[in-house]
mmCIF file of C-alpha atoms in Angstrom:
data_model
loop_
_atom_site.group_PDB
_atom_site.id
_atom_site.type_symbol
_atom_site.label_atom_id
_atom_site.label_comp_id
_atom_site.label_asym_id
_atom_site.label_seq_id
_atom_site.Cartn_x
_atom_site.Cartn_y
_atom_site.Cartn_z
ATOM 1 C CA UNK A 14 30.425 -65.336 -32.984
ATOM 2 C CA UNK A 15 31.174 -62.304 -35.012
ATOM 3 C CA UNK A 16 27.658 -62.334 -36.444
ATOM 4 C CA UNK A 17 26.536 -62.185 -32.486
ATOM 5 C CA UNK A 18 29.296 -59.341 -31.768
ATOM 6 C CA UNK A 19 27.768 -57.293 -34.669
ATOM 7 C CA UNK A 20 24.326 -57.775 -33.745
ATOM 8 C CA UNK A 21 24.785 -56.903 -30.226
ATOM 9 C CA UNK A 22 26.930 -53.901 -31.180
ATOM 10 C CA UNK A 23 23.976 -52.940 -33.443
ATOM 11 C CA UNK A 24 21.147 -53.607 -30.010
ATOM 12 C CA UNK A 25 23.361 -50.893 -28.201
ATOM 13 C CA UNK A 26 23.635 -48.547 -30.872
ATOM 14 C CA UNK A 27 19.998 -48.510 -31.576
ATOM 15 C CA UNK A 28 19.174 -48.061 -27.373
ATOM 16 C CA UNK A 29 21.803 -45.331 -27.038
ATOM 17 C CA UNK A 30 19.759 -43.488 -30.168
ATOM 18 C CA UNK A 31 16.569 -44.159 -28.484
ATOM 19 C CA UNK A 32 17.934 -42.811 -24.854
ATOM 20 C CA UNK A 33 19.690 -39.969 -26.586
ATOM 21 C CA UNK A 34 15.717 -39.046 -28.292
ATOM 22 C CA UNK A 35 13.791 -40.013 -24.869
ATOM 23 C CA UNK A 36 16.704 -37.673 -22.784
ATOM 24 C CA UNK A 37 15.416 -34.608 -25.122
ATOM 25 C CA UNK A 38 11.667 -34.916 -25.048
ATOM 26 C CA UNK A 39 11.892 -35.578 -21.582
ATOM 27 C CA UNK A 40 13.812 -32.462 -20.974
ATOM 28 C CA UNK A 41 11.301 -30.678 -23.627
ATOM 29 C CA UNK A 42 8.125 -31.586 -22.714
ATOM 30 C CA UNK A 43 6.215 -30.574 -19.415
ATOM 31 C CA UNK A 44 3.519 -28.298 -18.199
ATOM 32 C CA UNK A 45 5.129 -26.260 -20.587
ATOM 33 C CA UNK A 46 6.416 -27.322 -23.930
ATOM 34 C CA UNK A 47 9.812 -26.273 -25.261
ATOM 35 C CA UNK A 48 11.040 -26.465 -28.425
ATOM 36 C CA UNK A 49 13.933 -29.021 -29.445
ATOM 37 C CA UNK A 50 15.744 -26.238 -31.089
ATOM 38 C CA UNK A 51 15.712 -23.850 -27.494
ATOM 39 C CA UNK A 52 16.557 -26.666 -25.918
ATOM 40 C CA UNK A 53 20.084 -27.320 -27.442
ATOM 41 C CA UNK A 54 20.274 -23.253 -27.539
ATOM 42 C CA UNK A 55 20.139 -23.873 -23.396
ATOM 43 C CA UNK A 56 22.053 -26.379 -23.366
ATOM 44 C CA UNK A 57 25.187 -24.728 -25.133
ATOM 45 C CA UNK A 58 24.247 -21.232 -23.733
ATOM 46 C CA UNK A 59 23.321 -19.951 -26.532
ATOM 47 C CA UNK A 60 20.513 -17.384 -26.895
ATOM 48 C CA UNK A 61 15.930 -18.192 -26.210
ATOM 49 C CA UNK A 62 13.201 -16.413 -26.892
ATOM 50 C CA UNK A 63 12.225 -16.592 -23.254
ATOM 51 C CA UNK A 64 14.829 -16.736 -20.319
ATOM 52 C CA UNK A 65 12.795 -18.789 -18.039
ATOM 53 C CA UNK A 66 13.551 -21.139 -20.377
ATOM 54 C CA UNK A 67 16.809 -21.818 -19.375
ATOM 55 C CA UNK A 68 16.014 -21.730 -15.898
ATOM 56 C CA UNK A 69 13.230 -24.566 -16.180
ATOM 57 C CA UNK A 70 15.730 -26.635 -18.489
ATOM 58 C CA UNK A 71 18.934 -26.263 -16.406
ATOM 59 C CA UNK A 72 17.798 -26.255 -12.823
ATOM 60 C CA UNK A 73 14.724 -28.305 -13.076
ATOM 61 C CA UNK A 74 14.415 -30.816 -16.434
ATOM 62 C CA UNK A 75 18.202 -31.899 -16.384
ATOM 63 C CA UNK A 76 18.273 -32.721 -12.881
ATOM 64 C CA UNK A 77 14.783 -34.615 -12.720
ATOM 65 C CA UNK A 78 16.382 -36.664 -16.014
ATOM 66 C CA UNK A 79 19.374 -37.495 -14.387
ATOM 67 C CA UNK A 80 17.394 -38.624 -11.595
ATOM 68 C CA UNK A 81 15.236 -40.597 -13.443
ATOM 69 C CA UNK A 82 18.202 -42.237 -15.541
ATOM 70 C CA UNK A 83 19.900 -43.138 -11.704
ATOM 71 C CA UNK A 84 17.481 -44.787 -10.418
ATOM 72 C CA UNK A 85 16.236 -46.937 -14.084
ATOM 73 C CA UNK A 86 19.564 -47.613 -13.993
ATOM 74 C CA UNK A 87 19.867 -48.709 -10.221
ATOM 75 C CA UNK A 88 16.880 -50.785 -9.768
ATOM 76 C CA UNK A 89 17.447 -52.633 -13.279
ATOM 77 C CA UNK A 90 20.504 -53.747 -12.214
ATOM 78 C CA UNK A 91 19.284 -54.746 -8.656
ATOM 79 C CA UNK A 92 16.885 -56.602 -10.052
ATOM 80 C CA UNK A 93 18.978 -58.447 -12.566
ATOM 81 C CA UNK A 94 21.304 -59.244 -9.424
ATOM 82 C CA UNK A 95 18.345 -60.732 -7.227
ATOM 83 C CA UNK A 96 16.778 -62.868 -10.232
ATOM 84 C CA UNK A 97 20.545 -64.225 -10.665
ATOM 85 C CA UNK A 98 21.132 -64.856 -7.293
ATOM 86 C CA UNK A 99 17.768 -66.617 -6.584
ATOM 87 C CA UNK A 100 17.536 -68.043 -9.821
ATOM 88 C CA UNK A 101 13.538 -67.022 -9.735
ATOM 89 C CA UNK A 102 12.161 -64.466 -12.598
ATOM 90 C CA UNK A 103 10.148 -63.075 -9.880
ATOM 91 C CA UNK A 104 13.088 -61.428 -7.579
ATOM 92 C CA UNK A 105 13.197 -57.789 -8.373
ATOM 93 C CA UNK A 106 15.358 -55.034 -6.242
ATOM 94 C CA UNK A 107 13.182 -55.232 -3.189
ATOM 95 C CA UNK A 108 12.489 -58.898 -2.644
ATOM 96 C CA UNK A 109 14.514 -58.830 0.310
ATOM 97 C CA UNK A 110 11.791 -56.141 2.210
ATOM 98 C CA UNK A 111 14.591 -53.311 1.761
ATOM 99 C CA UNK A 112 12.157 -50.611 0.194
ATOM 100 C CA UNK A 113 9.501 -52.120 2.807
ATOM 101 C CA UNK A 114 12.601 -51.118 5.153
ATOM 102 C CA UNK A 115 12.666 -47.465 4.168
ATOM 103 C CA UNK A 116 8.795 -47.440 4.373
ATOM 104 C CA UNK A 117 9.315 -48.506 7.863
ATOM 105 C CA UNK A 118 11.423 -45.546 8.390
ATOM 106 C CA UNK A 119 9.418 -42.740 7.100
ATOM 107 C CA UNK A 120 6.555 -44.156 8.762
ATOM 108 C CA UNK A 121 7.890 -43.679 11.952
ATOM 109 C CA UNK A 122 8.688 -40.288 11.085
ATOM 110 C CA UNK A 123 5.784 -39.140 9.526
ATOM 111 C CA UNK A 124 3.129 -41.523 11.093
ATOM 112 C CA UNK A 125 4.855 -41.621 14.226
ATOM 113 C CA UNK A 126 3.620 -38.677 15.761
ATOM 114 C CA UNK A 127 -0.323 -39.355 16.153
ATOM 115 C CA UNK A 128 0.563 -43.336 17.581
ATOM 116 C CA UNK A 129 2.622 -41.302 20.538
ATOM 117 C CA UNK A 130 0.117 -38.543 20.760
ATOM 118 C CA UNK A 131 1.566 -35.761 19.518
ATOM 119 C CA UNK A 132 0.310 -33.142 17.498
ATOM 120 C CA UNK A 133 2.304 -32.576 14.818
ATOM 121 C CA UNK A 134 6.004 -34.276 13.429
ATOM 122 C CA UNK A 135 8.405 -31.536 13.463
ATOM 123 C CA UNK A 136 11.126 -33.166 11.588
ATOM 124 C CA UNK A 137 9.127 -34.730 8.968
ATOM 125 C CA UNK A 138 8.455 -30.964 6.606
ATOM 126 C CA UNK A 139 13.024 -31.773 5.558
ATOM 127 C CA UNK A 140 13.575 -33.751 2.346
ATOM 128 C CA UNK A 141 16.590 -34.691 3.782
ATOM 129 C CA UNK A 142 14.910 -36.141 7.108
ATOM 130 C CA UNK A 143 12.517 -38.189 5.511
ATOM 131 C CA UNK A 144 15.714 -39.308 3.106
ATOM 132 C CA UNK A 145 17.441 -40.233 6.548
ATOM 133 C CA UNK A 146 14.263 -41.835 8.368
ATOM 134 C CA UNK A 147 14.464 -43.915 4.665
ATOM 135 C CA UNK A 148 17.700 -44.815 4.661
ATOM 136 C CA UNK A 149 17.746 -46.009 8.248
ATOM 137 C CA UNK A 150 15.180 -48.351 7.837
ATOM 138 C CA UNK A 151 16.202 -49.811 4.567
ATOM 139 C CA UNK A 152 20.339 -50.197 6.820
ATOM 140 C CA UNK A 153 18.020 -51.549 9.410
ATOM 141 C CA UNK A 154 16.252 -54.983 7.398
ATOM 142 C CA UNK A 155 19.488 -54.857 5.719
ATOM 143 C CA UNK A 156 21.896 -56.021 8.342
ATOM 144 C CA UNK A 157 18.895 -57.834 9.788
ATOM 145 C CA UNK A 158 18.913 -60.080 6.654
ATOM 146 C CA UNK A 159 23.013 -60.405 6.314
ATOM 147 C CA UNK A 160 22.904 -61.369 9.912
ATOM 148 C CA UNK A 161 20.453 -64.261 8.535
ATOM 149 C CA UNK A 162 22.036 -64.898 5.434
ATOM 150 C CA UNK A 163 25.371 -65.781 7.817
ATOM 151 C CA UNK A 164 23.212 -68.515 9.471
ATOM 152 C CA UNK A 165 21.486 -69.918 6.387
ATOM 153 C CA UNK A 166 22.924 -72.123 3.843
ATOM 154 C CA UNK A 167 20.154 -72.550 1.547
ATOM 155 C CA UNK A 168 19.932 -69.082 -0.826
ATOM 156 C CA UNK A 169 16.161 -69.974 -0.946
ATOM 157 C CA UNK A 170 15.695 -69.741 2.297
ATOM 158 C CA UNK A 171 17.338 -65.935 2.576
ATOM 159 C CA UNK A 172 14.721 -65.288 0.251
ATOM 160 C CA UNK A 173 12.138 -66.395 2.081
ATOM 161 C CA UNK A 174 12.962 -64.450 5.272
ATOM 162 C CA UNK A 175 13.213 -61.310 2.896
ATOM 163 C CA UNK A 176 9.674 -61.599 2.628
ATOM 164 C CA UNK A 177 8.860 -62.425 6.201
ATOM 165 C CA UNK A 178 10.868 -58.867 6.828
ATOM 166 C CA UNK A 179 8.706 -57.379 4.512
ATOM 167 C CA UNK A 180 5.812 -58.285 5.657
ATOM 168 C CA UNK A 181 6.525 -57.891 9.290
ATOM 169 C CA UNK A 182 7.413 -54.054 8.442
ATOM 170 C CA UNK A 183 4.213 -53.771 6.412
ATOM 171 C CA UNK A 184 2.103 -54.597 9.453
ATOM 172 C CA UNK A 185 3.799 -52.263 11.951
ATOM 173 C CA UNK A 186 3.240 -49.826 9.127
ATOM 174 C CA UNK A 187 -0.353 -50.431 8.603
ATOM 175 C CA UNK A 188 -0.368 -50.207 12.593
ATOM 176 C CA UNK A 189 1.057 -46.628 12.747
ATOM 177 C CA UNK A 190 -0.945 -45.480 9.610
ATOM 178 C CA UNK A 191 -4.606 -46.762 11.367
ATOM 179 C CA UNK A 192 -3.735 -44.188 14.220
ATOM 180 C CA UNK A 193 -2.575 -41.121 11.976
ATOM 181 C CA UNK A 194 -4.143 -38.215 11.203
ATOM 182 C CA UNK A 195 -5.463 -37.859 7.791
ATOM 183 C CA UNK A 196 -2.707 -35.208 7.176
ATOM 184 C CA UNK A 197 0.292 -37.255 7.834
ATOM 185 C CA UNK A 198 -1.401 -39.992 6.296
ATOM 186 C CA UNK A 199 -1.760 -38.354 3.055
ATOM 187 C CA UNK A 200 2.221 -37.071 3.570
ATOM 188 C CA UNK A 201 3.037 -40.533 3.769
ATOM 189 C CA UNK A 202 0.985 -41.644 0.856
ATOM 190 C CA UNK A 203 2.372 -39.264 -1.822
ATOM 191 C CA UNK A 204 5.827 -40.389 -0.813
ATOM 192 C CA UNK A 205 4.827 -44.009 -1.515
ATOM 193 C CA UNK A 206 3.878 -42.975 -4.664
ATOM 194 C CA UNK A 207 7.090 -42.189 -5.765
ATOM 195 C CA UNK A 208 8.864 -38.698 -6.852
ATOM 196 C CA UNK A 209 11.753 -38.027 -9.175
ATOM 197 C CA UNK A 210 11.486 -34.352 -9.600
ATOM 198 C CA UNK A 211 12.252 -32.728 -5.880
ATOM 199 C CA UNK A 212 15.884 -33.668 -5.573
ATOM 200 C CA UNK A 213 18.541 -30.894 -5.235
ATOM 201 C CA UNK A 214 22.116 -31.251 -6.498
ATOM 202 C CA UNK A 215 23.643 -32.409 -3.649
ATOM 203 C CA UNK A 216 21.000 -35.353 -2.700
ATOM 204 C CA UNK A 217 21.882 -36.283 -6.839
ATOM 205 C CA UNK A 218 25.424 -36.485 -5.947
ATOM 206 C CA UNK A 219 24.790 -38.338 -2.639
ATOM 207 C CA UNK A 220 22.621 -40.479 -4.769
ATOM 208 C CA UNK A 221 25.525 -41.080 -7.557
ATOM 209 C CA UNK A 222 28.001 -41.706 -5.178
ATOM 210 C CA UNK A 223 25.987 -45.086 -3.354
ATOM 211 C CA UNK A 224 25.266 -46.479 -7.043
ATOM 212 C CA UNK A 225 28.714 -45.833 -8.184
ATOM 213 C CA UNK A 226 29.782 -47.966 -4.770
ATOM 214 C CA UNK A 227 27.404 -50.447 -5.762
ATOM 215 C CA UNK A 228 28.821 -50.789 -9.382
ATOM 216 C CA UNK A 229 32.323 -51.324 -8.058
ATOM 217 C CA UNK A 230 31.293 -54.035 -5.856
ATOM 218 C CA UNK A 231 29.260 -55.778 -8.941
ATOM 219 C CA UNK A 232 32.879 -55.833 -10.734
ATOM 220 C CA UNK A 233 34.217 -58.409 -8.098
ATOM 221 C CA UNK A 234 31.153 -60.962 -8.787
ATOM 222 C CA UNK A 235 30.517 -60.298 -12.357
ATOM 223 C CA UNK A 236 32.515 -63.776 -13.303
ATOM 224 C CA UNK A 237 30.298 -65.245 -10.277
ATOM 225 C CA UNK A 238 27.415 -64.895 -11.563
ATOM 226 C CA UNK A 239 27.311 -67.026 -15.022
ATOM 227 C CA UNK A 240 28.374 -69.694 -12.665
ATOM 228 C CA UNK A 241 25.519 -69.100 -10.208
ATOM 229 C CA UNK A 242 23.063 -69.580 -13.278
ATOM 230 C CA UNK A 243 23.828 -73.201 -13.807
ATOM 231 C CA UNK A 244 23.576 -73.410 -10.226
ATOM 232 C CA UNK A 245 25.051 -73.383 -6.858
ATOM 233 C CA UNK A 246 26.929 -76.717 -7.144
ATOM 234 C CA UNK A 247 28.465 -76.183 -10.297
ATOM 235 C CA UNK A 248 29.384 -72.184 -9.002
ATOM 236 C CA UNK A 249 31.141 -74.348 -6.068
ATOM 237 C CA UNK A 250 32.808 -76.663 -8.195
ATOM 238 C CA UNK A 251 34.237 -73.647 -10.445
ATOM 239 C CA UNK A 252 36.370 -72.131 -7.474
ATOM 240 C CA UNK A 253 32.948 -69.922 -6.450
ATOM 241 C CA UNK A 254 32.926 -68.762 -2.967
ATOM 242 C CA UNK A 255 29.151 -69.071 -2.486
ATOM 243 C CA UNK A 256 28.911 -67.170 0.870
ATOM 244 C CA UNK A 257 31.166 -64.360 -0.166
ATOM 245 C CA UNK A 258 29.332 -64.028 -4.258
ATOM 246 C CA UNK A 259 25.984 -64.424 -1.949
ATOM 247 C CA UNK A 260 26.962 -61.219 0.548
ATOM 248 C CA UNK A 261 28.578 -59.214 -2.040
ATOM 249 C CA UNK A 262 25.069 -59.501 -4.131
ATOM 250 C CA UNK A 263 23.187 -58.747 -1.677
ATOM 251 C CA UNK A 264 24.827 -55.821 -0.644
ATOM 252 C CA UNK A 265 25.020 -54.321 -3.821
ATOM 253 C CA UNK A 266 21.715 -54.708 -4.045
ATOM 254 C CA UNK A 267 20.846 -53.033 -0.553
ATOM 255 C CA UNK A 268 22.234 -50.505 -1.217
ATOM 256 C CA UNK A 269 21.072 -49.672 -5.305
ATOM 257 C CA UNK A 270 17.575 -50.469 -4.186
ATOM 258 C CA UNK A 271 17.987 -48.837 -0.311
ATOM 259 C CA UNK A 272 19.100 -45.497 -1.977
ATOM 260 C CA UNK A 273 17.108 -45.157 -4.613
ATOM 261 C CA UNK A 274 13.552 -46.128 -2.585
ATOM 262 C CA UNK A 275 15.527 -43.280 0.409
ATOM 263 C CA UNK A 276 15.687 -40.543 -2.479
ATOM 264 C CA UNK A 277 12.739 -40.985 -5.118
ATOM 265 C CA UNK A 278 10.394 -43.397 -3.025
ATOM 266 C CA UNK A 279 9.094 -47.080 -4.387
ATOM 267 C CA UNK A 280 9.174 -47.481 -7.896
ATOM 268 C CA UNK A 281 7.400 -50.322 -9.283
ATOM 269 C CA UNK A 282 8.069 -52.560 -12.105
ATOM 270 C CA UNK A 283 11.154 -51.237 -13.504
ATOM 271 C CA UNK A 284 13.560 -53.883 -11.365
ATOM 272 C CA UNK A 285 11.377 -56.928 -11.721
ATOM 273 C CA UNK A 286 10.750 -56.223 -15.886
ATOM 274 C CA UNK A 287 13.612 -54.612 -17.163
ATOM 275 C CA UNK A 288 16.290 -57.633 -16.771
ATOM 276 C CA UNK A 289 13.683 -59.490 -19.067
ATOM 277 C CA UNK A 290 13.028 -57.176 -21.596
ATOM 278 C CA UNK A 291 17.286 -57.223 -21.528
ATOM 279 C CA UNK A 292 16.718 -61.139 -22.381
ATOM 280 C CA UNK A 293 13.779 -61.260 -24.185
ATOM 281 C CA UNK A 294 15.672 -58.539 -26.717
ATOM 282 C CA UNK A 295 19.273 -59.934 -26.783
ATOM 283 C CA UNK A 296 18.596 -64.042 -26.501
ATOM 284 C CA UNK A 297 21.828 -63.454 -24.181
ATOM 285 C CA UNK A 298 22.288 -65.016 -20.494
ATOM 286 C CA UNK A 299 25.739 -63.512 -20.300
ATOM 287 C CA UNK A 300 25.529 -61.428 -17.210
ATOM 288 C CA UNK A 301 27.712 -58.679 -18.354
ATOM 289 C CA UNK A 302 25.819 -58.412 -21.789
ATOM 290 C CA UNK A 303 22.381 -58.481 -19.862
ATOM 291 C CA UNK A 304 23.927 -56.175 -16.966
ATOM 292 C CA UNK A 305 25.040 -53.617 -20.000
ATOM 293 C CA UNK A 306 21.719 -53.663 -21.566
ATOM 294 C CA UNK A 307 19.813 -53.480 -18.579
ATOM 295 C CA UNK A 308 21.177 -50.287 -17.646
ATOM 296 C CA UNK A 309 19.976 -48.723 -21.092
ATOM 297 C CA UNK A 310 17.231 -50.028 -21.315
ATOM 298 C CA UNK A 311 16.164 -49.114 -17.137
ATOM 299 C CA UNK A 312 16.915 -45.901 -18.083
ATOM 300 C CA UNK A 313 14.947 -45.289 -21.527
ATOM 301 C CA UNK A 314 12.184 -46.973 -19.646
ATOM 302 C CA UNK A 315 12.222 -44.229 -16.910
ATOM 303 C CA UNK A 316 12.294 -41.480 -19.083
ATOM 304 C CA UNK A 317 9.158 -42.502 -20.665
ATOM 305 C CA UNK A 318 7.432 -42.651 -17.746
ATOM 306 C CA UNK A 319 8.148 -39.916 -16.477
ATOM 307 C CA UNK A 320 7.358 -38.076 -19.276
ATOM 308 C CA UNK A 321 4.134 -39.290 -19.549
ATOM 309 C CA UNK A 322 3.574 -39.088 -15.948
ATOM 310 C CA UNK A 323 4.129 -35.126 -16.755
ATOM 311 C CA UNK A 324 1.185 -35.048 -18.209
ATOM 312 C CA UNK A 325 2.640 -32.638 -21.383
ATOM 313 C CA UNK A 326 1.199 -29.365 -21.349
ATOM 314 C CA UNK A 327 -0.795 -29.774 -18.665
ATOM 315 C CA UNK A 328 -0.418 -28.275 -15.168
ATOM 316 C CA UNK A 329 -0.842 -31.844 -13.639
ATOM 317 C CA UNK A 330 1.901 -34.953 -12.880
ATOM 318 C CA UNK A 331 0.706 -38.710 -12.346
ATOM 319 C CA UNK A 332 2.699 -40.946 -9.396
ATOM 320 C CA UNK A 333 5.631 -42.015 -11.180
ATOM 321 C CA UNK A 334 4.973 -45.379 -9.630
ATOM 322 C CA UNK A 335 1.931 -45.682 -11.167
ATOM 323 C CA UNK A 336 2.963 -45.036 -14.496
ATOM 324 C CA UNK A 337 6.103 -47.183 -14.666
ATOM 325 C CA UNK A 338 3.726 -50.141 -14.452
ATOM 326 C CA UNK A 339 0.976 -49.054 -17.145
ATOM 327 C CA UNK A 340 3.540 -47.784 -19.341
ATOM 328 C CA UNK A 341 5.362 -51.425 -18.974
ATOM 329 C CA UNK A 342 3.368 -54.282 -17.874
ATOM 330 C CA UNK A 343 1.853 -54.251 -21.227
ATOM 331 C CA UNK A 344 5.397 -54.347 -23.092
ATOM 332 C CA UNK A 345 6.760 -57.325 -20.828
ATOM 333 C CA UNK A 346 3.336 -58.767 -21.930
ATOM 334 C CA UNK A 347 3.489 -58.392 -25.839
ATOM 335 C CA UNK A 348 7.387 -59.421 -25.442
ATOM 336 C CA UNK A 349 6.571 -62.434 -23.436
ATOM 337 C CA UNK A 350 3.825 -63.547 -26.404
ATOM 338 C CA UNK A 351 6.050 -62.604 -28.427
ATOM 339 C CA UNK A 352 8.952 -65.552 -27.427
ATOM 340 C CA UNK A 353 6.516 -67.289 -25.801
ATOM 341 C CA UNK A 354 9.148 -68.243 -23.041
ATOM 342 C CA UNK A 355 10.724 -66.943 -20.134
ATOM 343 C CA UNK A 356 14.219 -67.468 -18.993
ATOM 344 C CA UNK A 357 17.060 -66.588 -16.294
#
């Protein structure tokens, strides 16, 4: 058991080095490179050989890294939550249609317009309106699927109605999209695609503050869900309260995934991956070791991609979206060979 305790102390030392290295070249590198030596000079005020420097690193680079860190952090753990819950390696963070939700909602906003005839959408040029229009959806197939989940016993079948919701929103989307103009179509598009770097302070902190919320309410079913692993009867026989574990989980998760998909947009990959590259890494199925090391590594794995997706010295920037699977499908791949096994 010590041998374990020393090895996993080692794991975490060796991500927190690799997240402290990823944190600085993603706050380096960009359209235009700056060296790691200017960078701790802006960082501890000291003095640059160019000015804008500080600028670009202080109110632009730190703030797109924190944002990036949130939400690695956010939909890893939502993720890890859903594929506990539904005891299926395939849950991620939006199996329950809650980022098809917030699609929903800036599709109305955005797309809206042309289906009722009118000429332009006046309130979809705000971040903070299309943040709203987001966020409404998501609360909207959220208390849809708790109103379900009240009715149904069976946690399989709350899964499978989370995918009926998000494929019922996906068709009144694709219904509002076929009678947009190309403009608001496009507007709608590079939304889906995903966006880290256009938040201000204040949507960070609004941001913080619902997966901080979400955290606390993952305290109260931490101990619930090693039981829920071995399965529902055994959870029951424990002293579990399956109905109360089950609403608490979900909620958490509505609101990690809900907020994250309302601020940055749909991110791919990250929640469905990241909890098994935690297991793959550790040979753990304690929740709060997995939990711990999911947030690490959701976070390194975000920084990557979106410094790749910056396209280094180059005026250019991929989707995010798009990168996060590239960049990882073919680790979870080699990893998977690798143990030749997959486990919850």
């Amino acid at each position: 058991m010590q041998l374990n305790s020393l090895k996993y102390k080692s794991y975490f030392l060796g991500l927190l080095i690799v997240f402290f290295i990823a944190f600085l070249i993603n706050i380096s590198l960009g359209s235009e490179a700056i060296p790691f030596k200017q960078v701790f000079a802006a960082l501890s005020n000291g003095e640059l050989k160019q000015e804008t420097w500080r600028y670009i690193i202080l109110s632009y680079r730190i703030p797109k890294a924190i944002a990036a860190i949130l939400a690695g952090v956010g939909l890893s753990v939502s993720g890890l939550l859903m594929q506990t819950l539904f005891r299926n390696p395939l849950a991620g963070p939006y199996v329950l249609g809650i980022s098809s939700g917030s699609s929903l909602g800036v599709a109305v906003l955005v797309l809206g317009a042309s289906f009722l005839g009118i000429e332009n959408s006046v309130f979809s040029n705000s971040s903070w309106t299309i943040i709203i229009a987001a966020s409404l959806g998501a609360l909207l197939v959220l208390f849809s699927v708790i109103m379900v989940a009240k009715r149904l016993q069976n946690t399989m079948a709350i899964l499978i109605v989370g995918l009926m919701f998000g494929s019922l929103t996906s068709a009144i989307v694709s219904i509002l999209a076929y009678f947009s103009s190309a403009e608001q179509l496009q507007q709608f598009i590079f939304w889906s695609f995903g966006s880290i770097g256009n938040l201000s302070r204040n949507e960070l902190g609004v941001l913080s503050f619902f997966i901080m919320l979400s955290f606390i309410l993952i305290v109260f079913v931490l101990k619930d869900m090693n039981s829920l692993l071995l399965g529902e009867n055994y959870a029951i026989s424990l002293g579990v309260s399956i109905p109360k574990t089950r609403f608490i989980i979900i909620l958490a998760t509505s609101l990690l995934a809900g907020s994250i998909t309302a601020f940055v947009g749909p991110i791919a990959f990250i929640g469905l991956a990241v909890p098994h590259i935690s297991r793959i890494l550790f040979k753990s199925s304690r929740q709060q070791l997995i939990i711990l090391a999911s947030l690490l590594i959701g976070a390194i794995v975000m920084l990557i991609s979106d410094t790749i997706a910056q396209l280094p010295t180059s005026a250019y920037t991929l989707p995010i979206n798009a990168v996060t699977t590239l960049f990882g499908a073919p680790i979870v791949i080699f990893l998977l060979l690798k143990s030749k096994k997959i486990s919850i």
